[in-house]
Amino acid sequence: KNEVEQSPQNLTAQEGEFITINCSYSVGISALHWLQQHPGGGIVSLFMLSSGKKKHGRLIATINIQEKHSSLHITASHPRDSAVYICAVSDDYKLSFGAGTTVTVRA
Amino acid sequence: NAGVTQTPKFQVLKTGQSMTLQCAQDMNHEYMSWYRQDPGMGLRLIHYSVGAGITDQGEVPNGYNVSRSTTEDFPLRLLSAAPSQTSVYFCASSRITGGNQPQHFGDGTRLSIL
């Protein structure tokens, strides 16, 4: 069983809709990362958090350490948000990744 | 700044051939790492380094070698390529205590082993 589980695996939304991606993990961690990967493209770090909540533009990431759960929210989604979103957890030196959530936003 | 640069972007090899995937960063990051990405699976750590002269194994190290002679470069060597090593390879870097720092990724190397 993977240490990091993401849901859903795929998600389709209409432009403007609110999107939530979930990440659960089973090990103790130092930090949790949310990454974005566009089709055929590289990987970009969106957030790194170890507690609470972070916001950047239309993206919000939250983490509940006690429940070992994190969520990534996209408000007012746009077709350019279409990408694979990847959750990763880390100890001091190693990252473990979820399989990713493919998000498609239709105009 | 170029960030993390990987070369080549694409490569086709025959089974048994050897090659080196290059990774260079210009951010003076101590921590560098190599991952492979396969369909339906998450990124998996191959090897990592916390500084020049220091490397360690990740989750899937078999068939791969690394060295870190400078802070900037972290090449990944395939000793004898196998079809199971067909994958997309990503290099990443960050400040020390890599897991607790934002990761900077290269654009990837798409490798096919025939």
mmCIF file of C-alpha atoms in Angstrom:
data_model
loop_
_atom_site.group_PDB
_atom_site.id
_atom_site.type_symbol
_atom_site.label_atom_id
_atom_site.label_comp_id
_atom_site.label_asym_id
_atom_site.label_seq_id
_atom_site.Cartn_x
_atom_site.Cartn_y
_atom_site.Cartn_z
ATOM 1 C CA LYS A 1 0.000 0.000 0.000
ATOM 2 C CA ASN A 2 1.356 3.382 -1.000
ATOM 3 C CA GLU A 3 2.235 5.687 1.849
ATOM 4 C CA VAL A 4 0.410 8.507 0.053
ATOM 5 C CA GLU A 5 -3.093 8.150 -1.362
ATOM 6 C CA GLN A 6 -4.792 10.801 -3.476
ATOM 7 C CA SER A 7 -8.421 11.127 -4.453
ATOM 8 C CA PRO A 8 -10.003 11.417 -6.848
ATOM 9 C CA GLN A 9 -7.751 9.922 -9.506
ATOM 10 C CA ASN A 10 -9.428 12.037 -12.193
ATOM 11 C CA LEU A 11 -11.636 15.097 -11.966
ATOM 12 C CA THR A 12 -13.514 17.100 -14.599
ATOM 13 C CA ALA A 13 -14.977 20.501 -13.767
ATOM 14 C CA GLN A 14 -16.655 23.355 -15.568
ATOM 15 C CA GLU A 15 -14.886 26.686 -15.636
ATOM 16 C CA GLY A 16 -15.627 28.621 -12.471
ATOM 17 C CA GLU A 17 -16.306 25.594 -10.286
ATOM 18 C CA PHE A 18 -14.644 24.955 -6.921
ATOM 19 C CA ILE A 19 -12.290 21.963 -6.987
ATOM 20 C CA THR A 20 -11.002 19.890 -4.070
ATOM 21 C CA ILE A 21 -8.263 17.249 -4.211
ATOM 22 C CA ASN A 22 -7.564 15.094 -1.187
ATOM 23 C CA CYS A 23 -4.358 13.511 0.090
ATOM 24 C CA SER A 24 -4.032 11.007 2.923
ATOM 25 C CA TYR A 25 -0.787 9.624 4.238
ATOM 26 C CA SER A 26 0.145 6.880 6.646
ATOM 27 C CA VAL A 27 3.566 7.862 7.997
ATOM 28 C CA GLY A 28 4.980 10.573 10.194
ATOM 29 C CA ILE A 29 6.133 13.510 8.145
ATOM 30 C CA SER A 30 8.152 16.676 8.352
ATOM 31 C CA ALA A 31 6.299 18.425 5.556
ATOM 32 C CA LEU A 32 3.714 17.914 2.835
ATOM 33 C CA HIS A 33 4.142 19.218 -0.703
ATOM 34 C CA TRP A 34 1.639 19.972 -3.458
ATOM 35 C CA LEU A 35 3.057 19.958 -6.981
ATOM 36 C CA GLN A 36 1.612 20.717 -10.420
ATOM 37 C CA GLN A 37 2.529 19.008 -13.677
ATOM 38 C CA HIS A 38 1.131 20.201 -17.003
ATOM 39 C CA PRO A 39 0.815 17.672 -19.865
ATOM 40 C CA GLY A 40 4.241 16.919 -21.265
ATOM 41 C CA GLY A 41 5.698 19.480 -18.947
ATOM 42 C CA GLY A 42 7.878 19.810 -15.932
ATOM 43 C CA ILE A 43 6.878 19.770 -12.285
ATOM 44 C CA VAL A 44 6.322 22.923 -10.290
ATOM 45 C CA SER A 45 6.125 23.208 -6.516
ATOM 46 C CA LEU A 46 2.876 24.894 -5.428
ATOM 47 C CA PHE A 47 2.963 24.588 -1.643
ATOM 48 C CA MET A 48 4.986 23.136 1.152
ATOM 49 C CA LEU A 49 3.273 23.021 4.539
ATOM 50 C CA SER A 50 3.618 21.351 7.896
ATOM 51 C CA SER A 51 0.555 22.820 9.614
ATOM 52 C CA GLY A 52 -2.511 24.938 9.010
ATOM 53 C CA LYS A 53 -3.318 26.552 5.718
ATOM 54 C CA LYS A 54 -1.586 28.380 2.880
ATOM 55 C CA LYS A 55 -3.070 30.442 0.052
ATOM 56 C CA HIS A 56 -1.585 31.567 -3.225
ATOM 57 C CA GLY A 57 -3.913 33.261 -5.660
ATOM 58 C CA ARG A 58 -6.833 30.925 -6.321
ATOM 59 C CA LEU A 59 -5.100 27.951 -4.704
ATOM 60 C CA ILE A 60 -5.526 26.979 -1.063
ATOM 61 C CA ALA A 61 -3.784 24.110 0.711
ATOM 62 C CA THR A 62 -4.705 22.808 4.135
ATOM 63 C CA ILE A 63 -3.262 20.099 6.331
ATOM 64 C CA ASN A 64 -4.545 18.266 9.411
ATOM 65 C CA ILE A 65 -1.576 16.576 11.059
ATOM 66 C CA GLN A 66 -3.667 14.610 13.544
ATOM 67 C CA GLU A 67 -5.834 13.106 10.810
ATOM 68 C CA LYS A 68 -2.880 12.762 8.369
ATOM 69 C CA HIS A 69 -4.861 14.488 5.652
ATOM 70 C CA SER A 70 -4.372 17.421 3.315
ATOM 71 C CA SER A 71 -6.570 19.106 0.748
ATOM 72 C CA LEU A 72 -5.811 21.311 -2.239
ATOM 73 C CA HIS A 73 -8.609 23.640 -3.297
ATOM 74 C CA ILE A 74 -8.871 25.550 -6.552
ATOM 75 C CA THR A 75 -11.383 28.384 -6.471
ATOM 76 C CA ALA A 76 -12.978 29.790 -9.630
ATOM 77 C CA SER A 77 -11.298 27.121 -11.757
ATOM 78 C CA HIS A 78 -10.036 27.991 -15.234
ATOM 79 C CA PRO A 79 -8.998 25.819 -18.207
ATOM 80 C CA ARG A 80 -5.358 26.750 -17.544
ATOM 81 C CA ASP A 81 -5.667 24.895 -14.218
ATOM 82 C CA SER A 82 -5.897 21.647 -16.187
ATOM 83 C CA ALA A 83 -2.924 19.611 -14.997
ATOM 84 C CA VAL A 84 -1.887 16.722 -12.796
ATOM 85 C CA TYR A 85 -1.692 17.680 -9.130
ATOM 86 C CA ILE A 86 0.675 15.629 -7.025
ATOM 87 C CA CYS A 87 0.831 15.293 -3.256
ATOM 88 C CA ALA A 88 4.136 14.329 -1.630
ATOM 89 C CA VAL A 89 5.203 13.822 1.971
ATOM 90 C CA SER A 90 8.715 14.110 3.293
ATOM 91 C CA ASP A 91 10.964 13.276 6.155
ATOM 92 C CA ASP A 92 14.185 15.231 6.346
ATOM 93 C CA TYR A 93 15.680 13.804 3.172
ATOM 94 C CA LYS A 94 13.211 11.639 1.266
ATOM 95 C CA LEU A 95 9.963 12.429 -0.486
ATOM 96 C CA SER A 96 7.178 9.929 -1.143
ATOM 97 C CA PHE A 97 4.633 10.794 -3.810
ATOM 98 C CA GLY A 98 1.001 10.073 -4.501
ATOM 99 C CA ALA A 99 0.002 8.871 -7.965
ATOM 100 C CA GLY A 100 -1.480 12.256 -8.839
ATOM 101 C CA THR A 101 -4.910 13.655 -9.646
ATOM 102 C CA THR A 102 -5.628 14.603 -13.251
ATOM 103 C CA VAL A 103 -7.767 17.738 -13.342
ATOM 104 C CA THR A 104 -9.542 18.850 -16.517
ATOM 105 C CA VAL A 105 -11.369 22.175 -16.514
ATOM 106 C CA ARG A 106 -13.738 22.711 -19.443
ATOM 107 C CA ALA A 107 -14.571 26.173 -20.761
ATOM 108 C CA ASN B 1 18.859 31.809 -13.571
ATOM 109 C CA ALA B 2 18.474 28.555 -15.465
ATOM 110 C CA GLY B 3 17.325 26.620 -12.370
ATOM 111 C CA VAL B 4 17.632 22.856 -12.831
ATOM 112 C CA THR B 5 18.793 21.752 -16.282
ATOM 113 C CA GLN B 6 18.477 18.174 -17.494
ATOM 114 C CA THR B 7 20.030 16.762 -20.641
ATOM 115 C CA PRO B 8 19.136 15.102 -22.886
ATOM 116 C CA LYS B 9 15.362 15.662 -23.107
ATOM 117 C CA PHE B 10 14.826 12.457 -25.082
ATOM 118 C CA GLN B 11 16.932 9.344 -25.537
ATOM 119 C CA VAL B 12 16.449 5.919 -27.083
ATOM 120 C CA LEU B 13 18.806 3.137 -26.038
ATOM 121 C CA LYS B 14 19.226 -0.503 -26.836
ATOM 122 C CA THR B 15 19.160 -3.091 -24.069
ATOM 123 C CA GLY B 16 22.594 -3.399 -22.500
ATOM 124 C CA GLN B 17 23.834 0.051 -23.458
ATOM 125 C CA SER B 18 25.003 2.460 -20.818
ATOM 126 C CA MET B 19 24.434 6.178 -20.608
ATOM 127 C CA THR B 20 24.521 9.152 -18.276
ATOM 128 C CA LEU B 21 21.648 11.532 -17.658
ATOM 129 C CA GLN B 22 22.949 14.953 -16.772
ATOM 130 C CA CYS B 23 21.529 17.272 -14.120
ATOM 131 C CA ALA B 24 22.909 20.691 -13.237
ATOM 132 C CA GLN B 25 21.596 23.442 -10.981
ATOM 133 C CA ASP B 26 22.775 27.012 -10.551
ATOM 134 C CA MET B 27 21.071 27.829 -7.251
ATOM 135 C CA ASN B 28 23.864 26.561 -4.979
ATOM 136 C CA HIS B 29 21.491 23.938 -3.563
ATOM 137 C CA GLU B 30 23.004 21.306 -1.331
ATOM 138 C CA TYR B 31 20.273 18.703 -1.845
ATOM 139 C CA MET B 32 19.775 17.005 -5.208
ATOM 140 C CA SER B 33 17.733 13.973 -6.131
ATOM 141 C CA TRP B 34 16.686 11.756 -9.028
ATOM 142 C CA TYR B 35 13.195 10.335 -9.579
ATOM 143 C CA ARG B 36 11.538 8.166 -12.159
ATOM 144 C CA GLN B 37 7.919 8.636 -13.175
ATOM 145 C CA ASP B 38 5.959 5.717 -14.604
ATOM 146 C CA PRO B 39 2.304 5.695 -15.775
ATOM 147 C CA GLY B 40 -0.163 5.165 -12.929
ATOM 148 C CA MET B 41 2.548 5.413 -10.304
ATOM 149 C CA GLY B 42 3.879 8.269 -8.289
ATOM 150 C CA LEU B 43 7.367 9.603 -8.655
ATOM 151 C CA ARG B 44 9.870 7.253 -7.043
ATOM 152 C CA LEU B 45 13.175 8.292 -5.547
ATOM 153 C CA ILE B 46 16.221 6.645 -7.127
ATOM 154 C CA HIS B 47 19.172 8.345 -5.405
ATOM 155 C CA TYR B 48 19.767 11.563 -3.542
ATOM 156 C CA SER B 49 22.671 13.684 -2.335
ATOM 157 C CA VAL B 50 22.970 16.131 0.541
ATOM 158 C CA GLY B 51 26.198 17.676 -0.698
ATOM 159 C CA ALA B 52 29.343 17.146 -2.726
ATOM 160 C CA GLY B 53 30.796 13.719 -2.048
ATOM 161 C CA ILE B 54 27.667 12.424 -0.245
ATOM 162 C CA THR B 55 25.065 10.226 -1.908
ATOM 163 C CA ASP B 56 22.490 7.738 -0.683
ATOM 164 C CA GLN B 57 19.978 5.304 -2.107
ATOM 165 C CA GLY B 58 16.294 5.939 -2.480
ATOM 166 C CA GLU B 59 13.398 3.590 -3.105
ATOM 167 C CA VAL B 60 14.494 2.135 -6.473
ATOM 168 C CA PRO B 61 18.297 2.357 -6.785
ATOM 169 C CA ASN B 62 19.056 -0.926 -8.569
ATOM 170 C CA GLY B 63 20.621 -0.468 -11.993
ATOM 171 C CA TYR B 64 21.581 3.155 -11.370
ATOM 172 C CA ASN B 65 24.722 4.859 -10.104
ATOM 173 C CA VAL B 66 25.269 8.450 -9.023
ATOM 174 C CA SER B 67 28.152 10.629 -7.930
ATOM 175 C CA ARG B 68 28.378 14.203 -6.667
ATOM 176 C CA SER B 69 31.771 15.707 -7.311
ATOM 177 C CA THR B 70 30.504 19.317 -7.351
ATOM 178 C CA THR B 71 27.593 21.156 -5.782
ATOM 179 C CA GLU B 72 26.176 21.965 -9.226
ATOM 180 C CA ASP B 73 26.120 18.559 -10.921
ATOM 181 C CA PHE B 74 24.440 15.268 -10.087
ATOM 182 C CA PRO B 75 24.639 12.799 -13.010
ATOM 183 C CA LEU B 76 22.661 9.562 -13.090
ATOM 184 C CA ARG B 77 24.294 6.581 -14.780
ATOM 185 C CA LEU B 78 22.496 3.593 -16.227
ATOM 186 C CA LEU B 79 25.027 0.791 -16.145
ATOM 187 C CA SER B 80 23.344 -1.701 -18.488
ATOM 188 C CA ALA B 81 19.993 -0.437 -19.736
ATOM 189 C CA ALA B 82 16.960 -2.703 -19.425
ATOM 190 C CA PRO B 83 13.456 -2.249 -20.870
ATOM 191 C CA SER B 84 12.155 -1.891 -17.275
ATOM 192 C CA GLN B 85 14.112 1.362 -17.076
ATOM 193 C CA THR B 86 11.949 2.966 -19.755
ATOM 194 C CA SER B 87 10.560 5.954 -17.916
ATOM 195 C CA VAL B 88 10.613 9.709 -17.516
ATOM 196 C CA TYR B 89 13.411 10.825 -15.222
ATOM 197 C CA PHE B 90 13.312 13.998 -13.176
ATOM 198 C CA CYS B 91 16.082 15.671 -11.276
ATOM 199 C CA ALA B 92 15.293 18.033 -8.408
ATOM 200 C CA SER B 93 17.205 20.270 -6.056
ATOM 201 C CA SER B 94 16.592 22.251 -2.903
ATOM 202 C CA ARG B 95 18.364 23.815 0.010
ATOM 203 C CA ILE B 96 19.694 21.404 2.631
ATOM 204 C CA THR B 97 17.240 19.237 4.573
ATOM 205 C CA GLY B 98 15.679 18.619 1.202
ATOM 206 C CA GLY B 99 12.393 17.181 2.350
ATOM 207 C CA ASN B 100 11.549 20.343 4.241
ATOM 208 C CA GLN B 101 12.338 22.737 1.436
ATOM 209 C CA PRO B 102 10.469 23.570 -1.760
ATOM 210 C CA GLN B 103 11.716 21.346 -4.537
ATOM 211 C CA HIS B 104 12.910 22.695 -7.892
ATOM 212 C CA PHE B 105 12.488 20.202 -10.725
ATOM 213 C CA GLY B 106 14.108 19.924 -14.119
ATOM 214 C CA ASP B 107 11.998 19.435 -17.242
ATOM 215 C CA GLY B 108 12.652 15.696 -17.340
ATOM 216 C CA THR B 109 14.388 13.195 -19.606
ATOM 217 C CA ARG B 110 12.165 10.779 -21.522
ATOM 218 C CA LEU B 111 14.113 7.525 -21.885
ATOM 219 C CA SER B 112 13.100 4.521 -23.997
ATOM 220 C CA ILE B 113 14.958 1.222 -23.823
ATOM 221 C CA LEU B 114 14.392 -1.106 -26.771
#
